[in-house]
Structure formats: structure tokens, C-alpha cells
């Protein structure tokens, strides 16, 4: 059982986490939801299309202009409070590696801290434990925030992913984070080259087999672009193919830009796997 905010999800129930970037320079939407009005419209659309979680980020993952903790908080805290006011039942996640920001957004109503940089600030897990919110434990290969990988190497990338994420998850529980609210994430592209991310996807079942719910953040990433030789705006089909494979292998939470398309993929895979009945089943019966 996965529990996030007020909601519980059984083991075979896929969960969509919609990305809402509060940045002027995000790699995919180029700041489309930096201002409050379009960002709130994005939340409303994502919820209507089937997103259970809204993931709010105040700093883009890649290199760029420095964003202080104070500026990150300015971009996210008030917005978290407004989303909580307008959408009381939605699960609010905040993508941050800083404990100061984590504390502020928990005070504002966040349910989940998405630590995409793999515990680089160990106090973030302490914040999650103190507030009793969920935590995403990610493998980032030891990379510093907002850096790109350069000639990274692993003897066994999945072994390293398991070592790091399981260690982070166990520590989170020891600090008071509810066991049922901890997720592990292989960290596609973070501290990895394209071959590493492909192997992590291919071996995702090993993460699922640990019993911890698995989150994947695949949406329009560089490993998809390099695999197909496609620019950012032409990676949706590759992303959806990777989503289908990840779903078949048992991942549960999907951090995405395209909510409606992802919902269809996840529903189709769930029906093929026998976890979801067809929405309509008239063929050959009437």
C-alpha cells in the first residue's frame, strides 16, 4: 500500500505525477508555468486529465542562473499554499534538494518531498520525518545539483541504484518518514549516460522486487532524445514507449508532462496485465 497525502493506492494502481515548473527557464516548457495564472491552469488541467499528484519545482535540473534557497522558496511556497486551497484533495509534491525549502513547503501544505538529487542535503529527509510527509529517494550517482554527467562509469549501474536508494529509504524510515510514503527512483539521466538509463529501465523489475514503490521520471529526457536522435519537442512517443515498458515491469508513479497520453498508456498496460477491466467490452457480445 502506497499512502500519499489523504490517498491510498494499492500495489497495482498506477499514479500520475504532473510536472508544474515554477521556473523561467525549464528545459521543456521554457517557463510556460512560471507565472501564477498559467501554473494554476496547468494544475486544473492535469487534475482533470487524471493526475493524482502535482509536482512543483522552483529550480530547473540543468545548469543555469543561480537560484538561491530564498528565491526557490519565493517561487514555490505561496504557490503550494494556493494549490492546497483550491485543490484540497490533490497530492502536492515539491521537487527540491534543500531542507530549508522543504520545511517551508511542508508548512504550506506539501504532502511529498521529491529529492531528485539523492540526499545531497541529508537534512531534507529529517524534515520529511518531522512533518510525516512522503519522500522520493533518488539515485543521482553522487552528482552535485544542477550538474551534467561527464564520463560516469559503474561496474553495475543497477547494483549502485539499489545500494543508494535502499539506503536512503531505510534512513528515511528511521527518521520518521512513514514506510508506506517512501518511494525509490532510479534517477534517469541523473549521474548517468544514455546507456545507463536504458539499462536502468530494462532492469526496473529489480527495483520493484524490493517491495518499495518505484517512481520513474522519464518525460522527454535526454536519454530518450539520444536513443531516437530527437530534439526535446519530439520525444513524446519515445517517452510513452518507455512508460509502457516501465509499467509492465511494475513501476507505480510516473512524473510526466503529458498527463492524458500517459493515462491512456497506463490504463492499456494495466488492462493487458489483468489489473484493470476494459472501459467498454461489447465486441462479440452484442
PDB file of C-alpha atoms in Angstrom:
ATOM      1  CA  UNK A   1       0.000   0.000   0.000  1.00  0.00           C
ATOM      2  CA  UNK A   2       1.279   3.430  -1.027  1.00  0.00           C
ATOM      3  CA  UNK A   3      -0.039   6.341   1.027  1.00  0.00           C
ATOM      4  CA  UNK A   4       0.466   9.949  -0.128  1.00  0.00           C
ATOM      5  CA  UNK A   5      -1.414  12.815   1.458  1.00  0.00           C
ATOM      6  CA  UNK A   6      -5.002  11.740   2.069  1.00  0.00           C
ATOM      7  CA  UNK A   7      -4.930   8.976  -0.529  1.00  0.00           C
ATOM      8  CA  UNK A   8      -4.003   5.329  -0.557  1.00  0.00           C
ATOM      9  CA  UNK A   9      -3.092   3.310  -3.665  1.00  0.00           C
ATOM     10  CA  UNK A  10      -2.915  -0.444  -3.944  1.00  0.00           C
ATOM     11  CA  UNK A  11       0.095  -2.164  -5.424  1.00  0.00           C
ATOM     12  CA  UNK A  12      -1.244  -2.328  -8.989  1.00  0.00           C
ATOM     13  CA  UNK A  13      -2.714   1.176  -9.128  1.00  0.00           C
ATOM     14  CA  UNK A  14      -0.582   3.473 -11.334  1.00  0.00           C
ATOM     15  CA  UNK A  15      -0.207   7.055 -10.163  1.00  0.00           C
ATOM     16  CA  UNK A  16       0.442  10.068 -12.388  1.00  0.00           C
ATOM     17  CA  UNK A  17       2.540  12.946 -11.061  1.00  0.00           C
ATOM     18  CA  UNK A  18       2.133  16.041 -13.245  1.00  0.00           C
ATOM     19  CA  UNK A  19       5.064  18.430 -13.583  1.00  0.00           C
ATOM     20  CA  UNK A  20       4.464  22.120 -12.867  1.00  0.00           C
ATOM     21  CA  UNK A  21       7.685  24.094 -13.212  1.00  0.00           C
ATOM     22  CA  UNK A  22       7.839  27.431 -11.412  1.00  0.00           C
ATOM     23  CA  UNK A  23      10.929  28.405 -13.359  1.00  0.00           C
ATOM     24  CA  UNK A  24      11.545  30.838 -16.224  1.00  0.00           C
ATOM     25  CA  UNK A  25      13.993  28.507 -17.970  1.00  0.00           C
ATOM     26  CA  UNK A  26      12.689  24.933 -17.712  1.00  0.00           C
ATOM     27  CA  UNK A  27      14.085  22.673 -20.430  1.00  0.00           C
ATOM     28  CA  UNK A  28      10.725  21.528 -21.801  1.00  0.00           C
ATOM     29  CA  UNK A  29       8.206  24.355 -21.492  1.00  0.00           C
ATOM     30  CA  UNK A  30      10.616  27.299 -21.344  1.00  0.00           C
ATOM     31  CA  UNK A  31       8.855  28.971 -18.433  1.00  0.00           C
ATOM     32  CA  UNK A  32       5.245  28.440 -19.550  1.00  0.00           C
ATOM     33  CA  UNK A  33       4.087  27.988 -15.940  1.00  0.00           C
ATOM     34  CA  UNK A  34       6.401  30.479 -14.257  1.00  0.00           C
ATOM     35  CA  UNK A  35       3.544  32.948 -13.653  1.00  0.00           C
ATOM     36  CA  UNK A  36       0.736  32.055 -11.251  1.00  0.00           C
ATOM     37  CA  UNK A  37      -2.220  32.105 -13.655  1.00  0.00           C
ATOM     38  CA  UNK A  38      -0.895  29.651 -16.260  1.00  0.00           C
ATOM     39  CA  UNK A  39       0.562  27.482 -13.492  1.00  0.00           C
ATOM     40  CA  UNK A  40      -2.817  27.195 -11.764  1.00  0.00           C
ATOM     41  CA  UNK A  41      -4.470  26.482 -15.103  1.00  0.00           C
ATOM     42  CA  UNK A  42      -1.922  23.712 -15.634  1.00  0.00           C
ATOM     43  CA  UNK A  43      -2.811  22.201 -12.251  1.00  0.00           C
ATOM     44  CA  UNK A  44      -6.524  22.268 -13.076  1.00  0.00           C
ATOM     45  CA  UNK A  45      -5.939  20.640 -16.465  1.00  0.00           C
ATOM     46  CA  UNK A  46      -3.634  17.975 -15.036  1.00  0.00           C
ATOM     47  CA  UNK A  47      -6.105  17.030 -12.319  1.00  0.00           C
ATOM     48  CA  UNK A  48      -8.956  16.842 -14.838  1.00  0.00           C
ATOM     49  CA  UNK A  49      -6.842  14.538 -17.044  1.00  0.00           C
ATOM     50  CA  UNK A  50      -6.119  12.113 -14.242  1.00  0.00           C
ATOM     51  CA  UNK A  51      -3.091  13.327 -12.288  1.00  0.00           C
ATOM     52  CA  UNK A  52      -3.234  12.425  -8.603  1.00  0.00           C
ATOM     53  CA  UNK A  53      -0.013  14.274  -7.744  1.00  0.00           C
ATOM     54  CA  UNK A  54       1.193  17.743  -8.708  1.00  0.00           C
ATOM     55  CA  UNK A  55       4.987  18.086  -8.585  1.00  0.00           C
ATOM     56  CA  UNK A  56       6.062  21.699  -8.148  1.00  0.00           C
ATOM     57  CA  UNK A  57       9.655  22.714  -8.819  1.00  0.00           C
ATOM     58  CA  UNK A  58      11.367  26.060  -8.375  1.00  0.00           C
ATOM     59  CA  UNK A  59      14.777  25.278  -9.902  1.00  0.00           C
ATOM     60  CA  UNK A  60      15.424  23.618 -13.236  1.00  0.00           C
ATOM     61  CA  UNK A  61      17.515  20.466 -13.055  1.00  0.00           C
ATOM     62  CA  UNK A  62      20.180  21.537 -15.537  1.00  0.00           C
ATOM     63  CA  UNK A  63      22.888  24.203 -15.304  1.00  0.00           C
ATOM     64  CA  UNK A  64      21.817  27.821 -15.475  1.00  0.00           C
ATOM     65  CA  UNK A  65      21.492  31.002 -13.495  1.00  0.00           C
ATOM     66  CA  UNK A  66      21.984  30.515  -9.766  1.00  0.00           C
ATOM     67  CA  UNK A  67      18.772  30.191  -7.756  1.00  0.00           C
ATOM     68  CA  UNK A  68      19.181  30.757  -4.024  1.00  0.00           C
ATOM     69  CA  UNK A  69      17.128  28.922  -1.430  1.00  0.00           C
ATOM     70  CA  UNK A  70      15.271  32.156  -0.767  1.00  0.00           C
ATOM     71  CA  UNK A  71      14.357  32.567  -4.433  1.00  0.00           C
ATOM     72  CA  UNK A  72      13.375  28.904  -4.733  1.00  0.00           C
ATOM     73  CA  UNK A  73      11.069  29.320  -1.741  1.00  0.00           C
ATOM     74  CA  UNK A  74       9.607  32.504  -3.201  1.00  0.00           C
ATOM     75  CA  UNK A  75       8.706  30.605  -6.381  1.00  0.00           C
ATOM     76  CA  UNK A  76       7.132  27.637  -4.618  1.00  0.00           C
ATOM     77  CA  UNK A  77       5.815  28.239  -1.097  1.00  0.00           C
ATOM     78  CA  UNK A  78       2.969  30.626  -1.888  1.00  0.00           C
ATOM     79  CA  UNK A  79       2.011  28.541  -4.899  1.00  0.00           C
ATOM     80  CA  UNK A  80       1.851  25.376  -2.773  1.00  0.00           C
ATOM     81  CA  UNK A  81      -0.471  27.173  -0.360  1.00  0.00           C
ATOM     82  CA  UNK A  82      -2.741  28.314  -3.201  1.00  0.00           C
ATOM     83  CA  UNK A  83      -2.872  24.867  -4.796  1.00  0.00           C
ATOM     84  CA  UNK A  84      -3.753  23.404  -1.407  1.00  0.00           C
ATOM     85  CA  UNK A  85      -6.543  25.972  -1.011  1.00  0.00           C
ATOM     86  CA  UNK A  86      -8.015  25.390  -4.479  1.00  0.00           C
ATOM     87  CA  UNK A  87      -7.459  21.634  -4.704  1.00  0.00           C
ATOM     88  CA  UNK A  88      -7.747  20.264  -1.157  1.00  0.00           C
ATOM     89  CA  UNK A  89      -7.627  16.618  -2.215  1.00  0.00           C
ATOM     90  CA  UNK A  90      -4.725  16.725  -4.647  1.00  0.00           C
ATOM     91  CA  UNK A  91      -1.367  15.356  -3.513  1.00  0.00           C
ATOM     92  CA  UNK A  92       1.221  18.137  -3.581  1.00  0.00           C
ATOM     93  CA  UNK A  93       4.849  17.219  -4.184  1.00  0.00           C
ATOM     94  CA  UNK A  94       7.751  19.664  -4.249  1.00  0.00           C
ATOM     95  CA  UNK A  95      10.916  18.929  -6.216  1.00  0.00           C
ATOM     96  CA  UNK A  96      13.736  20.272  -4.036  1.00  0.00           C
ATOM     97  CA  UNK A  97      17.027  19.125  -2.563  1.00  0.00           C
ATOM     98  CA  UNK A  98      17.187  21.859   0.126  1.00  0.00           C
ATOM     99  CA  UNK A  99      15.939  21.294   3.663  1.00  0.00           C
ATOM    100  CA  UNK A 100      15.081  24.975   4.118  1.00  0.00           C
ATOM    101  CA  UNK A 101      12.730  24.877   1.148  1.00  0.00           C
ATOM    102  CA  UNK A 102      11.370  21.511   2.245  1.00  0.00           C
ATOM    103  CA  UNK A 103      10.455  22.916   5.642  1.00  0.00           C
ATOM    104  CA  UNK A 104       8.718  25.947   4.158  1.00  0.00           C
ATOM    105  CA  UNK A 105       6.639  23.978   1.654  1.00  0.00           C
ATOM    106  CA  UNK A 106       5.607  21.432   4.299  1.00  0.00           C
ATOM    107  CA  UNK A 107       4.340  24.320   6.401  1.00  0.00           C
ATOM    108  CA  UNK A 108       2.388  25.484   3.333  1.00  0.00           C
ATOM    109  CA  UNK A 109       0.720  22.097   2.809  1.00  0.00           C
ATOM    110  CA  UNK A 110       3.024  19.825   0.770  1.00  0.00           C
ATOM    111  CA  UNK A 111       2.480  16.076   1.116  1.00  0.00           C
ATOM    112  CA  UNK A 112       5.653  14.784  -0.556  1.00  0.00           C
ATOM    113  CA  UNK A 113       9.257  15.922  -0.976  1.00  0.00           C
ATOM    114  CA  UNK A 114      10.800  14.828  -4.275  1.00  0.00           C
ATOM    115  CA  UNK A 115      14.537  14.686  -3.577  1.00  0.00           C
ATOM    116  CA  UNK A 116      15.775  14.291  -7.155  1.00  0.00           C
ATOM    117  CA  UNK A 117      19.439  14.798  -6.209  1.00  0.00           C
ATOM    118  CA  UNK A 118      19.699  11.762  -3.989  1.00  0.00           C
ATOM    119  CA  UNK A 119      20.134  13.057  -0.442  1.00  0.00           C
ATOM    120  CA  UNK A 120      22.796  15.654  -1.186  1.00  0.00           C
ATOM    121  CA  UNK A 121      21.267  17.597   1.732  1.00  0.00           C
ATOM    122  CA  UNK A 122      20.706  14.889   4.392  1.00  0.00           C
ATOM    123  CA  UNK A 123      18.545  17.255   6.445  1.00  0.00           C
ATOM    124  CA  UNK A 124      15.769  17.082   3.828  1.00  0.00           C
ATOM    125  CA  UNK A 125      14.890  13.554   4.986  1.00  0.00           C
ATOM    126  CA  UNK A 126      14.843  14.848   8.558  1.00  0.00           C
ATOM    127  CA  UNK A 127      12.271  17.450   7.511  1.00  0.00           C
ATOM    128  CA  UNK A 128      10.128  14.783   5.856  1.00  0.00           C
ATOM    129  CA  UNK A 129      10.274  12.702   9.024  1.00  0.00           C
ATOM    130  CA  UNK A 130       9.419  15.624  11.284  1.00  0.00           C
ATOM    131  CA  UNK A 131       6.360  16.551   9.205  1.00  0.00           C
ATOM    132  CA  UNK A 132       5.358  12.966   8.442  1.00  0.00           C
ATOM    133  CA  UNK A 133       5.267  13.583   4.697  1.00  0.00           C
ATOM    134  CA  UNK A 134       6.415  11.289   1.904  1.00  0.00           C
ATOM    135  CA  UNK A 135       9.890  11.242   0.393  1.00  0.00           C
ATOM    136  CA  UNK A 136      11.235  10.233  -3.028  1.00  0.00           C
ATOM    137  CA  UNK A 137      14.672   8.623  -2.649  1.00  0.00           C
ATOM    138  CA  UNK A 138      16.565   9.008  -5.912  1.00  0.00           C
ATOM    139  CA  UNK A 139      19.802   7.664  -7.338  1.00  0.00           C
ATOM    140  CA  UNK A 140      21.837  10.544  -8.751  1.00  0.00           C
ATOM    141  CA  UNK A 141      25.209   8.820  -8.889  1.00  0.00           C
ATOM    142  CA  UNK A 142      26.726  11.230  -6.401  1.00  0.00           C
ATOM    143  CA  UNK A 143      26.260  14.157  -8.778  1.00  0.00           C
ATOM    144  CA  UNK A 144      26.000  17.666  -7.373  1.00  0.00           C
ATOM    145  CA  UNK A 145      22.748  19.519  -8.042  1.00  0.00           C
ATOM    146  CA  UNK A 146      22.375  21.062 -11.482  1.00  0.00           C
ATOM    147  CA  UNK A 147      25.422  19.367 -12.990  1.00  0.00           C
ATOM    148  CA  UNK A 148      25.529  17.160 -16.061  1.00  0.00           C
ATOM    149  CA  UNK A 149      27.214  13.746 -16.046  1.00  0.00           C
ATOM    150  CA  UNK A 150      30.680  13.519 -17.572  1.00  0.00           C
ATOM    151  CA  UNK A 151      32.244  10.144 -18.321  1.00  0.00           C
ATOM    152  CA  UNK A 152      30.450   8.455 -15.427  1.00  0.00           C
ATOM    153  CA  UNK A 153      31.058   4.734 -15.001  1.00  0.00           C
ATOM    154  CA  UNK A 154      29.541   1.943 -12.943  1.00  0.00           C
ATOM    155  CA  UNK A 155      30.612  -1.667 -12.567  1.00  0.00           C
ATOM    156  CA  UNK A 156      26.886  -2.439 -12.344  1.00  0.00           C
ATOM    157  CA  UNK A 157      24.545   0.525 -12.600  1.00  0.00           C
ATOM    158  CA  UNK A 158      21.513  -1.267 -11.132  1.00  0.00           C
ATOM    159  CA  UNK A 159      23.524  -2.568  -8.200  1.00  0.00           C
ATOM    160  CA  UNK A 160      24.555   1.012  -7.441  1.00  0.00           C
ATOM    161  CA  UNK A 161      20.978   2.247  -7.851  1.00  0.00           C
ATOM    162  CA  UNK A 162      19.748  -0.360  -5.376  1.00  0.00           C
ATOM    163  CA  UNK A 163      22.534   0.312  -2.893  1.00  0.00           C
ATOM    164  CA  UNK A 164      21.867   4.050  -2.834  1.00  0.00           C
ATOM    165  CA  UNK A 165      18.076   4.142  -2.985  1.00  0.00           C
ATOM    166  CA  UNK A 166      17.532   1.366  -0.452  1.00  0.00           C
ATOM    167  CA  UNK A 167      19.966   3.058   1.904  1.00  0.00           C
ATOM    168  CA  UNK A 168      18.175   6.377   1.548  1.00  0.00           C
ATOM    169  CA  UNK A 169      14.782   4.711   2.030  1.00  0.00           C
ATOM    170  CA  UNK A 170      15.855   2.899   5.182  1.00  0.00           C
ATOM    171  CA  UNK A 171      17.327   6.086   6.610  1.00  0.00           C
ATOM    172  CA  UNK A 172      14.118   7.975   5.830  1.00  0.00           C
ATOM    173  CA  UNK A 173      12.036   5.458   7.763  1.00  0.00           C
ATOM    174  CA  UNK A 174      14.466   5.604  10.687  1.00  0.00           C
ATOM    175  CA  UNK A 175      13.935   9.378  10.757  1.00  0.00           C
ATOM    176  CA  UNK A 176      10.158   9.041  10.981  1.00  0.00           C
ATOM    177  CA  UNK A 177       9.020   9.100   7.356  1.00  0.00           C
ATOM    178  CA  UNK A 178       6.080   6.675   7.113  1.00  0.00           C
ATOM    179  CA  UNK A 179       7.205   3.425   5.468  1.00  0.00           C
ATOM    180  CA  UNK A 180       4.183   3.476   3.150  1.00  0.00           C
ATOM    181  CA  UNK A 181       5.070   7.010   1.953  1.00  0.00           C
ATOM    182  CA  UNK A 182       8.631   6.344   0.763  1.00  0.00           C
ATOM    183  CA  UNK A 183       9.347   5.830  -2.948  1.00  0.00           C
ATOM    184  CA  UNK A 184      12.549   4.917  -4.765  1.00  0.00           C
ATOM    185  CA  UNK A 185      13.556   6.391  -8.133  1.00  0.00           C
ATOM    186  CA  UNK A 186      16.343   5.132 -10.444  1.00  0.00           C
ATOM    187  CA  UNK A 187      17.063   8.724 -11.475  1.00  0.00           C
ATOM    188  CA  UNK A 188      17.072   8.505 -15.275  1.00  0.00           C
ATOM    189  CA  UNK A 189      19.693  10.909 -16.717  1.00  0.00           C
ATOM    190  CA  UNK A 190      20.874  11.968 -13.220  1.00  0.00           C
ATOM    191  CA  UNK A 191      24.514  10.936 -12.929  1.00  0.00           C
ATOM    192  CA  UNK A 192      24.041   8.600 -15.887  1.00  0.00           C
ATOM    193  CA  UNK A 193      24.678   8.448 -19.591  1.00  0.00           C
ATOM    194  CA  UNK A 194      22.066   7.177 -22.042  1.00  0.00           C
ATOM    195  CA  UNK A 195      23.195   3.555 -21.847  1.00  0.00           C
ATOM    196  CA  UNK A 196      22.946   3.653 -18.061  1.00  0.00           C
ATOM    197  CA  UNK A 197      19.387   4.992 -18.226  1.00  0.00           C
ATOM    198  CA  UNK A 198      18.389   2.347 -20.765  1.00  0.00           C
ATOM    199  CA  UNK A 199      19.823  -0.388 -18.570  1.00  0.00           C
ATOM    200  CA  UNK A 200      18.058   1.037 -15.514  1.00  0.00           C
ATOM    201  CA  UNK A 201      14.792   0.824 -17.447  1.00  0.00           C
ATOM    202  CA  UNK A 202      15.480  -2.689 -18.702  1.00  0.00           C
ATOM    203  CA  UNK A 203      16.216  -3.878 -15.143  1.00  0.00           C
ATOM    204  CA  UNK A 204      13.488  -1.911 -13.390  1.00  0.00           C
ATOM    205  CA  UNK A 205      11.956  -5.142 -12.140  1.00  0.00           C
ATOM    206  CA  UNK A 206      14.872  -5.476  -9.726  1.00  0.00           C
ATOM    207  CA  UNK A 207      13.796  -2.261  -8.012  1.00  0.00           C
ATOM    208  CA  UNK A 208      10.156  -3.309  -7.985  1.00  0.00           C
ATOM    209  CA  UNK A 209      11.199  -6.615  -6.426  1.00  0.00           C
ATOM    210  CA  UNK A 210      12.498  -4.829  -3.317  1.00  0.00           C
ATOM    211  CA  UNK A 211       8.924  -4.047  -2.258  1.00  0.00           C
ATOM    212  CA  UNK A 212       9.385  -0.281  -2.248  1.00  0.00           C
ATOM    213  CA  UNK A 213       7.080   1.587  -4.665  1.00  0.00           C
ATOM    214  CA  UNK A 214       9.057   2.801  -7.679  1.00  0.00           C
ATOM    215  CA  UNK A 215       8.750   6.265  -9.230  1.00  0.00           C
ATOM    216  CA  UNK A 216      10.095   6.948 -12.712  1.00  0.00           C
ATOM    217  CA  UNK A 217      10.750  10.374 -14.174  1.00  0.00           C
ATOM    218  CA  UNK A 218      11.072   9.708 -17.900  1.00  0.00           C
ATOM    219  CA  UNK A 219       9.289  12.582 -19.560  1.00  0.00           C
ATOM    220  CA  UNK A 220      11.100  13.902 -22.635  1.00  0.00           C
ATOM    221  CA  UNK A 221      14.507  13.295 -21.100  1.00  0.00           C
ATOM    222  CA  UNK A 222      17.846  13.291 -22.869  1.00  0.00           C
ATOM    223  CA  UNK A 223      18.209   9.500 -22.841  1.00  0.00           C
ATOM    224  CA  UNK A 224      15.008   9.322 -24.896  1.00  0.00           C
ATOM    225  CA  UNK A 225      16.265  12.042 -27.220  1.00  0.00           C
ATOM    226  CA  UNK A 226      19.660  10.408 -27.745  1.00  0.00           C
ATOM    227  CA  UNK A 227      18.182   6.938 -28.225  1.00  0.00           C
ATOM    228  CA  UNK A 228      15.937   8.176 -31.032  1.00  0.00           C
ATOM    229  CA  UNK A 229      18.016  11.195 -32.095  1.00  0.00           C
ATOM    230  CA  UNK A 230      15.110  13.560 -31.444  1.00  0.00           C
ATOM    231  CA  UNK A 231      15.004  17.116 -30.070  1.00  0.00           C
ATOM    232  CA  UNK A 232      13.090  17.915 -26.887  1.00  0.00           C
ATOM    233  CA  UNK A 233       9.745  18.598 -28.555  1.00  0.00           C
ATOM    234  CA  UNK A 234       9.792  15.287 -30.476  1.00  0.00           C
ATOM    235  CA  UNK A 235      10.338  12.883 -27.584  1.00  0.00           C
ATOM    236  CA  UNK A 236       6.746  12.166 -26.562  1.00  0.00           C
ATOM    237  CA  UNK A 237       6.439   8.854 -28.431  1.00  0.00           C
ATOM    238  CA  UNK A 238       9.733   7.607 -27.040  1.00  0.00           C
ATOM    239  CA  UNK A 239       8.670   8.694 -23.572  1.00  0.00           C
ATOM    240  CA  UNK A 240       5.365   6.835 -23.870  1.00  0.00           C
ATOM    241  CA  UNK A 241       7.112   3.687 -25.110  1.00  0.00           C
ATOM    242  CA  UNK A 242       9.426   3.822 -22.101  1.00  0.00           C
ATOM    243  CA  UNK A 243       6.417   4.431 -19.860  1.00  0.00           C
ATOM    244  CA  UNK A 244       4.704   1.297 -21.185  1.00  0.00           C
ATOM    245  CA  UNK A 245       7.801  -0.826 -20.537  1.00  0.00           C
ATOM    246  CA  UNK A 246       8.165   0.644 -17.043  1.00  0.00           C
ATOM    247  CA  UNK A 247       4.516  -0.053 -16.289  1.00  0.00           C
ATOM    248  CA  UNK A 248       4.817  -3.650 -17.462  1.00  0.00           C
ATOM    249  CA  UNK A 249       7.839  -4.083 -15.180  1.00  0.00           C
ATOM    250  CA  UNK A 250       5.902  -2.734 -12.194  1.00  0.00           C
ATOM    251  CA  UNK A 251       6.757   0.939 -11.650  1.00  0.00           C
ATOM    252  CA  UNK A 252       3.918   2.716  -9.852  1.00  0.00           C
ATOM    253  CA  UNK A 253       4.390   6.503 -10.046  1.00  0.00           C
ATOM    254  CA  UNK A 254       5.082   8.425 -13.270  1.00  0.00           C
ATOM    255  CA  UNK A 255       6.348  12.008 -13.286  1.00  0.00           C
ATOM    256  CA  UNK A 256       5.160  13.444 -16.609  1.00  0.00           C
ATOM    257  CA  UNK A 257       4.426  16.455 -18.787  1.00  0.00           C
ATOM    258  CA  UNK A 258       1.724  14.777 -20.949  1.00  0.00           C
ATOM    259  CA  UNK A 259      -0.907  13.585 -18.472  1.00  0.00           C
ATOM    260  CA  UNK A 260      -3.741  12.472 -20.784  1.00  0.00           C
ATOM    261  CA  UNK A 261      -1.448  10.468 -23.070  1.00  0.00           C
ATOM    262  CA  UNK A 262       0.263   8.824 -20.095  1.00  0.00           C
ATOM    263  CA  UNK A 263      -3.109   7.920 -18.575  1.00  0.00           C
ATOM    264  CA  UNK A 264      -4.077   6.025 -21.724  1.00  0.00           C
ATOM    265  CA  UNK A 265      -0.780   4.140 -21.819  1.00  0.00           C
ATOM    266  CA  UNK A 266      -1.017   3.153 -18.165  1.00  0.00           C
ATOM    267  CA  UNK A 267      -4.643   2.076 -18.479  1.00  0.00           C
ATOM    268  CA  UNK A 268      -3.846  -0.041 -21.529  1.00  0.00           C
ATOM    269  CA  UNK A 269      -0.908  -1.770 -19.849  1.00  0.00           C
ATOM    270  CA  UNK A 270      -2.970  -2.368 -16.698  1.00  0.00           C
ATOM    271  CA  UNK A 271      -5.724  -3.976 -18.770  1.00  0.00           C
ATOM    272  CA  UNK A 272      -3.283  -6.199 -20.666  1.00  0.00           C
ATOM    273  CA  UNK A 273      -1.767  -7.244 -17.326  1.00  0.00           C
ATOM    274  CA  UNK A 274      -5.225  -8.070 -15.995  1.00  0.00           C
ATOM    275  CA  UNK A 275      -5.310  -5.410 -13.289  1.00  0.00           C
ATOM    276  CA  UNK A 276      -7.999  -3.258 -14.936  1.00  0.00           C
ATOM    277  CA  UNK A 277     -11.135  -4.271 -16.877  1.00  0.00           C
ATOM    278  CA  UNK A 278     -11.794  -2.679 -20.289  1.00  0.00           C
ATOM    279  CA  UNK A 279     -13.767   0.557 -20.049  1.00  0.00           C
ATOM    280  CA  UNK A 280     -16.182  -0.918 -22.616  1.00  0.00           C
ATOM    281  CA  UNK A 281     -16.475  -4.600 -23.603  1.00  0.00           C
ATOM    282  CA  UNK A 282     -19.168  -5.055 -26.257  1.00  0.00           C
ATOM    283  CA  UNK A 283     -17.219  -6.673 -29.083  1.00  0.00           C
ATOM    284  CA  UNK A 284     -18.594 -10.136 -29.816  1.00  0.00           C
ATOM    285  CA  UNK A 285     -21.187  -9.808 -27.064  1.00  0.00           C
ATOM    286  CA  UNK A 286     -23.967  -7.782 -28.704  1.00  0.00           C
TER     287      UNK A 286
END
